[in-house]
Short mmCIF file of C-alpha atoms in Angstrom, two decimals:
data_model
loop_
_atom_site.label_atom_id
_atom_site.label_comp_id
_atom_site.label_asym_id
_atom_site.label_seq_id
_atom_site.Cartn_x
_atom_site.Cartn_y
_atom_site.Cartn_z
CA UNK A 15 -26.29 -3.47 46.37
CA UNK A 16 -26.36 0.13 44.55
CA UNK A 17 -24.15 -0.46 40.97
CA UNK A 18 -23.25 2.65 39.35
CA UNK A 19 -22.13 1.51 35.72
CA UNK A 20 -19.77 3.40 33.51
CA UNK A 21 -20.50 2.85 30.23
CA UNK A 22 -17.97 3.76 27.46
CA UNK A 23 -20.59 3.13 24.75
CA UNK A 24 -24.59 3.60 25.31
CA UNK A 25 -25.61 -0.43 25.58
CA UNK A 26 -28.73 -0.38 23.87
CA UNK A 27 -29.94 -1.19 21.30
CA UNK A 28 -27.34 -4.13 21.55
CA UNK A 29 -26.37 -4.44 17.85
CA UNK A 30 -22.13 -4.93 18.06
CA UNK A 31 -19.94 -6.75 20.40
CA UNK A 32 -18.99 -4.57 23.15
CA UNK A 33 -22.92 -2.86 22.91
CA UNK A 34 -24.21 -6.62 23.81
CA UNK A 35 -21.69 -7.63 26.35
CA UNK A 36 -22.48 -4.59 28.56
CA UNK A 37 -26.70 -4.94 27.78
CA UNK A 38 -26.44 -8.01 29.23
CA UNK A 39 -24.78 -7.29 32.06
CA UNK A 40 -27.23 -4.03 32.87
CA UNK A 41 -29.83 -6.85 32.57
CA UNK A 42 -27.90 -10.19 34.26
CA UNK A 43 -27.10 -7.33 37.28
CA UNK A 44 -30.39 -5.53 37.57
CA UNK A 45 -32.01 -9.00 38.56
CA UNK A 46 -30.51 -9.12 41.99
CA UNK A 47 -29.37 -5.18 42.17
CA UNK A 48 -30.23 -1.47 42.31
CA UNK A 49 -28.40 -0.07 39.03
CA UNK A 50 -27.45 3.79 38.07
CA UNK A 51 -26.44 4.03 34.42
CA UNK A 52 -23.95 7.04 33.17
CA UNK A 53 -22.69 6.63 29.61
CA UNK A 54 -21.12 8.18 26.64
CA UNK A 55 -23.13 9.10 23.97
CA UNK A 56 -21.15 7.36 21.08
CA UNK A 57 -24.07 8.04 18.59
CA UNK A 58 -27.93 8.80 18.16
CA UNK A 59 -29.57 7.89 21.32
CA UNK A 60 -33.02 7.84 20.96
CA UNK A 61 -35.72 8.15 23.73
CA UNK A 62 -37.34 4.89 23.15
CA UNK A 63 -33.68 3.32 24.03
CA UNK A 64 -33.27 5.38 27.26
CA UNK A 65 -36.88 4.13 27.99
CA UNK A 66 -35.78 0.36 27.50
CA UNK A 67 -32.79 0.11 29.85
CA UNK A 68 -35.13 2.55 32.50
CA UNK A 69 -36.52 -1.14 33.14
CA UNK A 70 -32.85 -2.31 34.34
CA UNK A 71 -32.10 1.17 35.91
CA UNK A 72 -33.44 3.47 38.03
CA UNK A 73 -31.19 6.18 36.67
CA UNK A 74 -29.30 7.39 33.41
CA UNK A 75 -27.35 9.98 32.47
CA UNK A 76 -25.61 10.87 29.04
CA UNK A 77 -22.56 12.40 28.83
CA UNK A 78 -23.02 14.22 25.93
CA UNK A 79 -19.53 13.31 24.16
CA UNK A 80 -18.15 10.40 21.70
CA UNK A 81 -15.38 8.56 23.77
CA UNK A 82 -13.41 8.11 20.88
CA UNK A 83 -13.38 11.46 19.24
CA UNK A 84 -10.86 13.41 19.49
CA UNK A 85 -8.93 16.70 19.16
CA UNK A 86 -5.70 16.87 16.77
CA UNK A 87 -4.06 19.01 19.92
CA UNK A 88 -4.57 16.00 22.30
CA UNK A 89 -3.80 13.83 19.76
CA UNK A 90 -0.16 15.64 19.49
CA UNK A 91 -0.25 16.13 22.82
CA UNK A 92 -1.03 12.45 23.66
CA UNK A 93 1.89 11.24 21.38
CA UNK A 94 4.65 13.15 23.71
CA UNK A 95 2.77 11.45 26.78
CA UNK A 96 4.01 8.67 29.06
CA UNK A 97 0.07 7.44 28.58
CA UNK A 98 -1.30 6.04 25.77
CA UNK A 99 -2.48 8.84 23.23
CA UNK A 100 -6.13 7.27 23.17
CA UNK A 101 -6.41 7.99 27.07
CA UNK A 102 -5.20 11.48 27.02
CA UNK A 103 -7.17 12.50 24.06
CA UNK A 104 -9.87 11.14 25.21
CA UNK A 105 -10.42 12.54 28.92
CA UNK A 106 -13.67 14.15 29.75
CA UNK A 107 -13.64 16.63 32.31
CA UNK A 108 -17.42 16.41 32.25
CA UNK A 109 -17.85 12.89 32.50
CA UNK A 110 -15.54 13.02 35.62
CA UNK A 111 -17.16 15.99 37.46
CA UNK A 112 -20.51 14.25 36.33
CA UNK A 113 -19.61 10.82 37.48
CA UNK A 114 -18.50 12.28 41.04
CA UNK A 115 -21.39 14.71 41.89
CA UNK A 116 -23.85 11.89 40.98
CA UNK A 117 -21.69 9.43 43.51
CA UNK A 118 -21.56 11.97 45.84
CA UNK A 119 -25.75 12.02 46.54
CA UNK A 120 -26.35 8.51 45.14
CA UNK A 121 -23.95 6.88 47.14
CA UNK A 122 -23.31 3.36 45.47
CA UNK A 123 -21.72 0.58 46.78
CA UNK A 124 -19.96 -0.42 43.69
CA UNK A 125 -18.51 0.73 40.72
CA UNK A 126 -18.81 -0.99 37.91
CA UNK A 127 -16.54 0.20 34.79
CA UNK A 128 -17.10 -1.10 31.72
CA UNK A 129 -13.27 -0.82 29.44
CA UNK A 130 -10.25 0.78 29.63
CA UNK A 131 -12.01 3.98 28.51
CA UNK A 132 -14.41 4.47 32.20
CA UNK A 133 -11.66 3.05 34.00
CA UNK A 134 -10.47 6.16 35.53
CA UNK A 135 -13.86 7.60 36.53
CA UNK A 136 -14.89 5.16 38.32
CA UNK A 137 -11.47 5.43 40.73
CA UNK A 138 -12.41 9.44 41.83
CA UNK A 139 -14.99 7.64 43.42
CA UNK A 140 -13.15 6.33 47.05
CA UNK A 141 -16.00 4.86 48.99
CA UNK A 142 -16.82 1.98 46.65
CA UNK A 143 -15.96 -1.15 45.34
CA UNK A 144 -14.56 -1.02 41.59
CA UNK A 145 -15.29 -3.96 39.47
CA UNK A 146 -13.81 -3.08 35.55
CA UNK A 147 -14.28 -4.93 32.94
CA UNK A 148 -11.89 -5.24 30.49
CA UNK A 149 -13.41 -7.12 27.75
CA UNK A 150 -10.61 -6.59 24.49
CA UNK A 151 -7.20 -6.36 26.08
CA UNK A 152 -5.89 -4.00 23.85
CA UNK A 153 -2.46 -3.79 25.22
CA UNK A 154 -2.36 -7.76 23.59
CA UNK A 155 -3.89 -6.22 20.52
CA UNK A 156 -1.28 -3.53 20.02
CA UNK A 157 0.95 -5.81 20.60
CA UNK A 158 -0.12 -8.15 17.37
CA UNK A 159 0.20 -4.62 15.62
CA UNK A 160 3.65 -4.00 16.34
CA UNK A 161 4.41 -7.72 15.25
CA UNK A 162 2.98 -7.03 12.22
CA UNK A 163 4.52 -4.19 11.64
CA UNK A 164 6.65 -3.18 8.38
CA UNK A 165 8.85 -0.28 7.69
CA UNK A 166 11.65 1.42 9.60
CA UNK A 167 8.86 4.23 11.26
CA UNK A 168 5.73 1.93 12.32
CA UNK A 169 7.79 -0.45 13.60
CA UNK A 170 9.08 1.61 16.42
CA UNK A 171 6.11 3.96 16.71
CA UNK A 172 4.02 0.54 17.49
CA UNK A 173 6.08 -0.78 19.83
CA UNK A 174 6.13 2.82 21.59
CA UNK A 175 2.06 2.34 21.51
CA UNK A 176 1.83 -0.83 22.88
CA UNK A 177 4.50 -0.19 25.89
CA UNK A 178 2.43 2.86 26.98
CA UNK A 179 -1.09 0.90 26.87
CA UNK A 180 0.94 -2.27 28.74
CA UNK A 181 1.93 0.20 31.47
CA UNK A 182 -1.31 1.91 31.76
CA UNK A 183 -3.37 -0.88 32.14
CA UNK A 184 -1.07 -2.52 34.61
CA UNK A 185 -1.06 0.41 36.61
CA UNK A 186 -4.81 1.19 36.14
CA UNK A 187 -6.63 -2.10 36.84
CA UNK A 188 -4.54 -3.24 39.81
CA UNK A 189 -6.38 -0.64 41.23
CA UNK A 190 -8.99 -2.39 41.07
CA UNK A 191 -11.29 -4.70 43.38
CA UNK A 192 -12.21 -7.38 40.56
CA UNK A 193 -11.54 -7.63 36.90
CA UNK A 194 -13.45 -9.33 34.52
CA UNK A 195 -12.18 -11.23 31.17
CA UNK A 196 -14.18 -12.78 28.35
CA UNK A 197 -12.08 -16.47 29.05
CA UNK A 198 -9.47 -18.35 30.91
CA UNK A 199 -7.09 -17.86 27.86
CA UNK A 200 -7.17 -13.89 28.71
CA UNK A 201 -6.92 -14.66 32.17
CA UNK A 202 -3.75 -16.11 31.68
CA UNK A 203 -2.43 -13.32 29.45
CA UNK A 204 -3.74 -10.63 31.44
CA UNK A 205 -1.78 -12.13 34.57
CA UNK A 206 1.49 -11.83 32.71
CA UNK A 207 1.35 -8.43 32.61
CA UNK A 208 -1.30 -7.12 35.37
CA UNK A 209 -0.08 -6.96 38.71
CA UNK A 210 -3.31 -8.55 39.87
CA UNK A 211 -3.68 -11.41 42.21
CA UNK A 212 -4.79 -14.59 40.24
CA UNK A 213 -8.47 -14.62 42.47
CA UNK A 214 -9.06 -10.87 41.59
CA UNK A 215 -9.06 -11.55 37.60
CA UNK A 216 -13.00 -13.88 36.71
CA UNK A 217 -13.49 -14.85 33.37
CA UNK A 218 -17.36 -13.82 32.34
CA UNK A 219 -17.32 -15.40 28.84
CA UNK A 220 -19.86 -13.13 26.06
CA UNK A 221 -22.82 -15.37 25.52
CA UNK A 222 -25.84 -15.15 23.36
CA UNK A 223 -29.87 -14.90 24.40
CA UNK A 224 -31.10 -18.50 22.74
CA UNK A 225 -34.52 -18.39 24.02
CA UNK A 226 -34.86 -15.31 20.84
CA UNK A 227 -32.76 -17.07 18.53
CA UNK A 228 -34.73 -18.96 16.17
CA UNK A 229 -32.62 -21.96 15.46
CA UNK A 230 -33.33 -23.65 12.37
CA UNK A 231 -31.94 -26.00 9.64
CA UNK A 232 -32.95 -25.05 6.01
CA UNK A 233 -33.83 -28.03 3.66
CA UNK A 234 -32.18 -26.50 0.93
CA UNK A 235 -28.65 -25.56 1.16
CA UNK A 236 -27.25 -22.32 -0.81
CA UNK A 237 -23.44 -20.78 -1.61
CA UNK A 238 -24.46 -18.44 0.68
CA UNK A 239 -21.49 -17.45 2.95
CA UNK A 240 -21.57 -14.30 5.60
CA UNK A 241 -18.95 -12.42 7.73
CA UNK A 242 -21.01 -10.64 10.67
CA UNK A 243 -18.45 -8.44 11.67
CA UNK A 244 -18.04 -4.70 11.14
CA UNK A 245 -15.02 -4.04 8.93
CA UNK A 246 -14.55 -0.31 11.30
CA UNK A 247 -12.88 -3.11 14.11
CA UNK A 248 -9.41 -3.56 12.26
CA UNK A 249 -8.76 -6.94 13.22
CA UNK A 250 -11.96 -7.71 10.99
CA UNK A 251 -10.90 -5.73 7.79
CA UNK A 252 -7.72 -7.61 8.20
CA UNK A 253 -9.63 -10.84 8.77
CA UNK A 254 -11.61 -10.02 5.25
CA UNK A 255 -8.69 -8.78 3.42
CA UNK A 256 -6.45 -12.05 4.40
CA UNK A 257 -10.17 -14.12 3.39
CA UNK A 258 -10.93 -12.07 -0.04
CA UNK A 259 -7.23 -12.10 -1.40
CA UNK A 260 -5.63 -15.81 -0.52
CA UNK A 261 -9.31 -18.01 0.71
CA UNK A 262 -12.29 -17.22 -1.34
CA UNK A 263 -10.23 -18.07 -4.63
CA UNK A 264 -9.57 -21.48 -3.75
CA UNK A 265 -13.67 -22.05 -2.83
CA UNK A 266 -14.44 -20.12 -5.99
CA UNK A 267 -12.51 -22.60 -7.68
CA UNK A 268 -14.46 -25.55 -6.40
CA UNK A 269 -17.88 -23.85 -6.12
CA UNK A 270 -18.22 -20.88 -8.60
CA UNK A 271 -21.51 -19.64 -7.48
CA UNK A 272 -20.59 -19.49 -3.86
CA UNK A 273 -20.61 -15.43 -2.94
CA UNK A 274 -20.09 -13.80 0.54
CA UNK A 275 -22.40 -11.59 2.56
CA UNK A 276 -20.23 -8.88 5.01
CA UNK A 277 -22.30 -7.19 7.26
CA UNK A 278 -22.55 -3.61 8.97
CA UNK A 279 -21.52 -0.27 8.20
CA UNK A 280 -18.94 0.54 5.95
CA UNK A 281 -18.32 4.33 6.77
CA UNK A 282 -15.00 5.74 6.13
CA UNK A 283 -13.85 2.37 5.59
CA UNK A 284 -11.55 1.52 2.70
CA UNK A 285 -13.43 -1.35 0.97
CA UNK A 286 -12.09 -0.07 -2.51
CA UNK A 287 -8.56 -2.38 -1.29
CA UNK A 288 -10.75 -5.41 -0.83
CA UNK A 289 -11.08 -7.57 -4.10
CA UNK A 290 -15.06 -7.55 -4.99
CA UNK A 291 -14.73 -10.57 -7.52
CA UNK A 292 -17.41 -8.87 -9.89
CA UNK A 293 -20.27 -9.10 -7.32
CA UNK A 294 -19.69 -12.17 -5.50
CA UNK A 295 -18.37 -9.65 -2.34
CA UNK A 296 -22.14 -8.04 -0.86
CA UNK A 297 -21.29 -5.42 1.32
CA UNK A 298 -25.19 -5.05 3.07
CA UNK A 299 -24.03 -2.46 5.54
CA UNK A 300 -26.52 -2.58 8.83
CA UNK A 301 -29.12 -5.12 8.90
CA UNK A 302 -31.53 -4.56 11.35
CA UNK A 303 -32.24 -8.11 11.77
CA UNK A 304 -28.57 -9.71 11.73
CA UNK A 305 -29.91 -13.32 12.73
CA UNK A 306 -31.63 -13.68 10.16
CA UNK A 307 -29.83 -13.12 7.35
CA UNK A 308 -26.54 -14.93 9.23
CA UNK A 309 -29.73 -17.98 9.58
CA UNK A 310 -29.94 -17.65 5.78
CA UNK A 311 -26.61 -18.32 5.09
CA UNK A 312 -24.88 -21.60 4.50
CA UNK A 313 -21.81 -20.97 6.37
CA UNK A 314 -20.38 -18.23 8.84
CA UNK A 315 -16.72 -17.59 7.93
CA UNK A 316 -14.70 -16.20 10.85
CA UNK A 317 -11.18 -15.85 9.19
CA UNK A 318 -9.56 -13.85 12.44
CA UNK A 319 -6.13 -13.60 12.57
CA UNK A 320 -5.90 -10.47 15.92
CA UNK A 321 -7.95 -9.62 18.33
CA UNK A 322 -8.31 -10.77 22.00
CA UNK A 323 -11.48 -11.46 23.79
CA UNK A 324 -14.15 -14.32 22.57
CA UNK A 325 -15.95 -13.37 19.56
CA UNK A 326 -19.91 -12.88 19.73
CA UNK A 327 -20.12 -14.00 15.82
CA UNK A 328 -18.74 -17.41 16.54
CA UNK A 329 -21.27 -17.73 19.26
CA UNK A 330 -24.47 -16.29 17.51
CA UNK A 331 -24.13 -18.41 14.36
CA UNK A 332 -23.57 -21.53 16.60
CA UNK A 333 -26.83 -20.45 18.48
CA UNK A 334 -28.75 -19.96 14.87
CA UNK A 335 -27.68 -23.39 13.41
CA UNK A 336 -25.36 -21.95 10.62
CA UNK A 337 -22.16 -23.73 10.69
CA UNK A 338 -18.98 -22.05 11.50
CA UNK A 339 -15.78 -22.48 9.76
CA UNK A 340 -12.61 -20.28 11.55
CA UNK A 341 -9.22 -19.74 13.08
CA UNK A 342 -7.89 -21.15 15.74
CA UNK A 343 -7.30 -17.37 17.01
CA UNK A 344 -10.79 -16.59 15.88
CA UNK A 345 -11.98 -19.70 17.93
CA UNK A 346 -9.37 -18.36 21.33
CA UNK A 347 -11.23 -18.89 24.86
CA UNK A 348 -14.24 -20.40 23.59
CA UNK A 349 -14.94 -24.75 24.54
CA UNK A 350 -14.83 -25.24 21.13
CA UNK A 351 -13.72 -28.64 19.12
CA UNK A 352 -12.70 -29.19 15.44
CA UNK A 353 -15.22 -31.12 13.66
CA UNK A 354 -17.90 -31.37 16.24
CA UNK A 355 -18.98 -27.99 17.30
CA UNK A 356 -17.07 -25.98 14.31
CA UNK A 357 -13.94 -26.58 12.21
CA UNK A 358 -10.82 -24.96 12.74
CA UNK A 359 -8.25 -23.32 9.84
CA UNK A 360 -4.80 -21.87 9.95
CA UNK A 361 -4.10 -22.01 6.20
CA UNK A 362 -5.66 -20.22 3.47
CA UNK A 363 -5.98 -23.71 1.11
CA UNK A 364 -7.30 -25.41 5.12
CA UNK A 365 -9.66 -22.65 5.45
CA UNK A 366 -11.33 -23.14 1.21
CA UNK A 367 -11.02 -26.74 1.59
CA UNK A 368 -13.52 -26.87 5.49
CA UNK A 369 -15.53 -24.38 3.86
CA UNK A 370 -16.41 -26.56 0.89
CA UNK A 371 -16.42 -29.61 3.03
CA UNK A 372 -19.59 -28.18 4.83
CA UNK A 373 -21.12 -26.69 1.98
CA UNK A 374 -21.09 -30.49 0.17
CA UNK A 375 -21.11 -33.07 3.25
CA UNK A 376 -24.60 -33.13 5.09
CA UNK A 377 -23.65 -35.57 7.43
CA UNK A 378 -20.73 -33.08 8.75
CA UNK A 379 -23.13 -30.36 8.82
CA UNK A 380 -25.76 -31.77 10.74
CA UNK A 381 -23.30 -32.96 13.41
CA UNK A 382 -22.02 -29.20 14.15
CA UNK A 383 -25.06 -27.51 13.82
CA UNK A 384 -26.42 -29.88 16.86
CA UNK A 385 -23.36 -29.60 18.61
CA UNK A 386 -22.85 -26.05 18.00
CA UNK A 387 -26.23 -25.36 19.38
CA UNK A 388 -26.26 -27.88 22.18
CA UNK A 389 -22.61 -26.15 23.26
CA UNK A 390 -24.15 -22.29 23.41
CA UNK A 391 -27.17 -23.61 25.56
CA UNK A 392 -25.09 -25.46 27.95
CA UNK A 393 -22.13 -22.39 28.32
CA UNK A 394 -22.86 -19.90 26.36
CA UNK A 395 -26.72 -18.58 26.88
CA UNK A 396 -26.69 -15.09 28.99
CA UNK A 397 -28.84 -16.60 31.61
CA UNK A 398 -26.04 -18.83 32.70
CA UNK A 399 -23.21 -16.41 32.19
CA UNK A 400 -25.09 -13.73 34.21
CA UNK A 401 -25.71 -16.00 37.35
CA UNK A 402 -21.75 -16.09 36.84
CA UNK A 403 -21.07 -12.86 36.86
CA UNK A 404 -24.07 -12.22 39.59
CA UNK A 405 -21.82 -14.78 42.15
CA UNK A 406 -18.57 -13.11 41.25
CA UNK A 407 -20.05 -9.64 42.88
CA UNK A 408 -21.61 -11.57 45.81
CA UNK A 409 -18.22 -12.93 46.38
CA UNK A 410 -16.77 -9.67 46.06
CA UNK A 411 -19.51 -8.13 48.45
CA UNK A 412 -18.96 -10.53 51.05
CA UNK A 413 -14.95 -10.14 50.92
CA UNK A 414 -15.40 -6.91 51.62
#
């Protein structure tokens, strides 16, 4: 078939979540299809990255716009809106007119919209299938916001946000043909408030490449401990904040050279409120080589307390032998068990107490690193999730 993808960020090079979820995809798909690529241009694209993905695609276009920049007017305007603010501020007139006059002469048989955000493009275009994937369901997300909510005016404001996005995405994706999730967990959720038939929602877990993942086990075991995440995504400045203020204390306690590594950019982020314990907190901003510094660490600490979706981190330190100690909402939709493949922590004296456990016990290391790794071969590597996703458009094709 001819797959036009949407993409709301430009996949390559795939260096955060949503960036490697839709890379592999462009590359699981391009093995059995003809692929068009039109994306946002959410940053510096360069040309040797437009080259790369010319091997998965026989065309690209940039739409020269961030999809998540925008204008205080829309912004107001957005706020007064039945939609969500985020979709009316951030319409592009050219991405639409671009995505349609490009359908119009290229003439694909499916659509193939990656998030909320190229959603609606893909839909002007009639004569198609529409596959979207919707990754994060942020309408679950918003709601964890308004939960958490304090004070008499972001209560209410919150709850207004997360009614709009519930509605929107209920209307929008039951529009669809096929919608993908990252699990059977969102599956679930998404089918209590999408007006989807259950066989029209597939769960394509993320995955990880482990054929380029050197997995090793280091001889000699440091305090080393890393956070992969980039504190920009809220739910992981909230997962640091919650790990800084009531976790790392306890370990400190116990092990008083242990320090923590948090990886990528820190950019208008407000790391001044996060307790730096005079140096033990290493903020490295972007490493270009994140497997090999989360490799050189003695534990991967995933303290999540939001978020939907399956979490890449999780999945990539399993893959490089570094053990993982997290939440059981950090650990949502993944085949995961305590004490053989990670261990599992709800309470901040739970959380220290794991984490020191498999800093000092080698037999409980050993065990989950071989599990762990055994686990992300087995479910988890992209080759097997993208003969997944390759059968759910087959199945699609031949329904139609």
């Amino acid at each position: 078939m001819k797959i036009l993808i949407l993409s709301t960020w430009f996949p390559y090079p795939p260096i955060q979540g949503s960036k490697i979820r839709a890379y592999n995809f462009i590359r699981s798909l391009s093995r059995e299809h003809q692929l068009a690529l039109i994306s946002f241009k959410d940053g510096l694209v360069k040309d040797e990255w437009i080259e790369h993905l010319y091997q998965f695609c026989d065309e690209i276009i940039i739409v020269d716009r961030h999809p998540f920049h925008y204008s205080k007017l829309k912004t107001i305007l957005g706020f007064f809106s039945t939609l969500p603010s985020a979709v009316v501020s951030g319409y592009s007139k050219r991405m639409a007119d671009t995505v349609q006059n490009f359908a119009k002469d290229w003439k694909p048989d499916l659509i193939f919209a990656l998030t909320f955000v190229t959603a609606p493009y893909a839909l002007l275009v009639s004569d198609a299938l529409h596959v979207v994937d919707m990754d994060n369901l942020l309408a679950l997300m918003l709601r964890d916001l308004y939960i958490n909510a304090k004070g008499y005016f972001q209560k209410p404001r919150r709850y207004l946000a997360y009614c709009k996005f519930k509605n929107y995405e209920n209307r929008l994706y039951q529009k669809f043909d096929l919608a993908l999730v990252c699990s059977d967990l969102d599956k679930s959720r998404a089918l209590e408030y999408i007006a989807l038939q259950k066989d029209k929602i597939v769960s394509i877990p993320n995955g990880v490449d482990t054929e380029t993942i050197d997995f090793k086990i280091s001889a000699n075991i440091n305090h080393n401990l890393v956070f992969n995440g980039s504190l920009t995504y809220w739910p992981n400045f909230d997962a640091m904040n919650y790990f800084l203020s009531e976790v790392f204390p306890l370990i400190l306690e116990k092990v008083p050279d242990c320090q923590i590594l948090i990886t990528g950019k820190i950019d208008d982020v407000e790391v001044h409120k996060l307790p730096h314990f005079n140096g033990k907190v290493i903020f490295t901003g972007f490493v270009e080589d994140i497997q090999a510094l989360v490799s050189s660490c003695a534990v991967c600490v995933v303290p999540l307390r939001h978020g939907a979706g399956t979490r890449l981190k999780i999945l990539e330190a399993l893959a490089a032998g570094t053990p993982v100690v997290t939440t059981s909402k950090g650990a949502e939709g993944l085949e995961v068990k305590h004490r053989q493949h990670l261990l599992l922590a709800d309470t901040p004296r739970d959380f220290a107490t794991n984490t020191i456990q498999i800093l000092q016990d080698p037999a409980l290391r050993e065990t989950v690193i071989h599990k762990g790794r055994k686990l992300v071969e087995n479910v988890y590597d992209w080759r097997i999730v993208g003969q997944k996703l390759n059968r759910a458009i087959q199945s699609l094709a031949i329904q139609a």
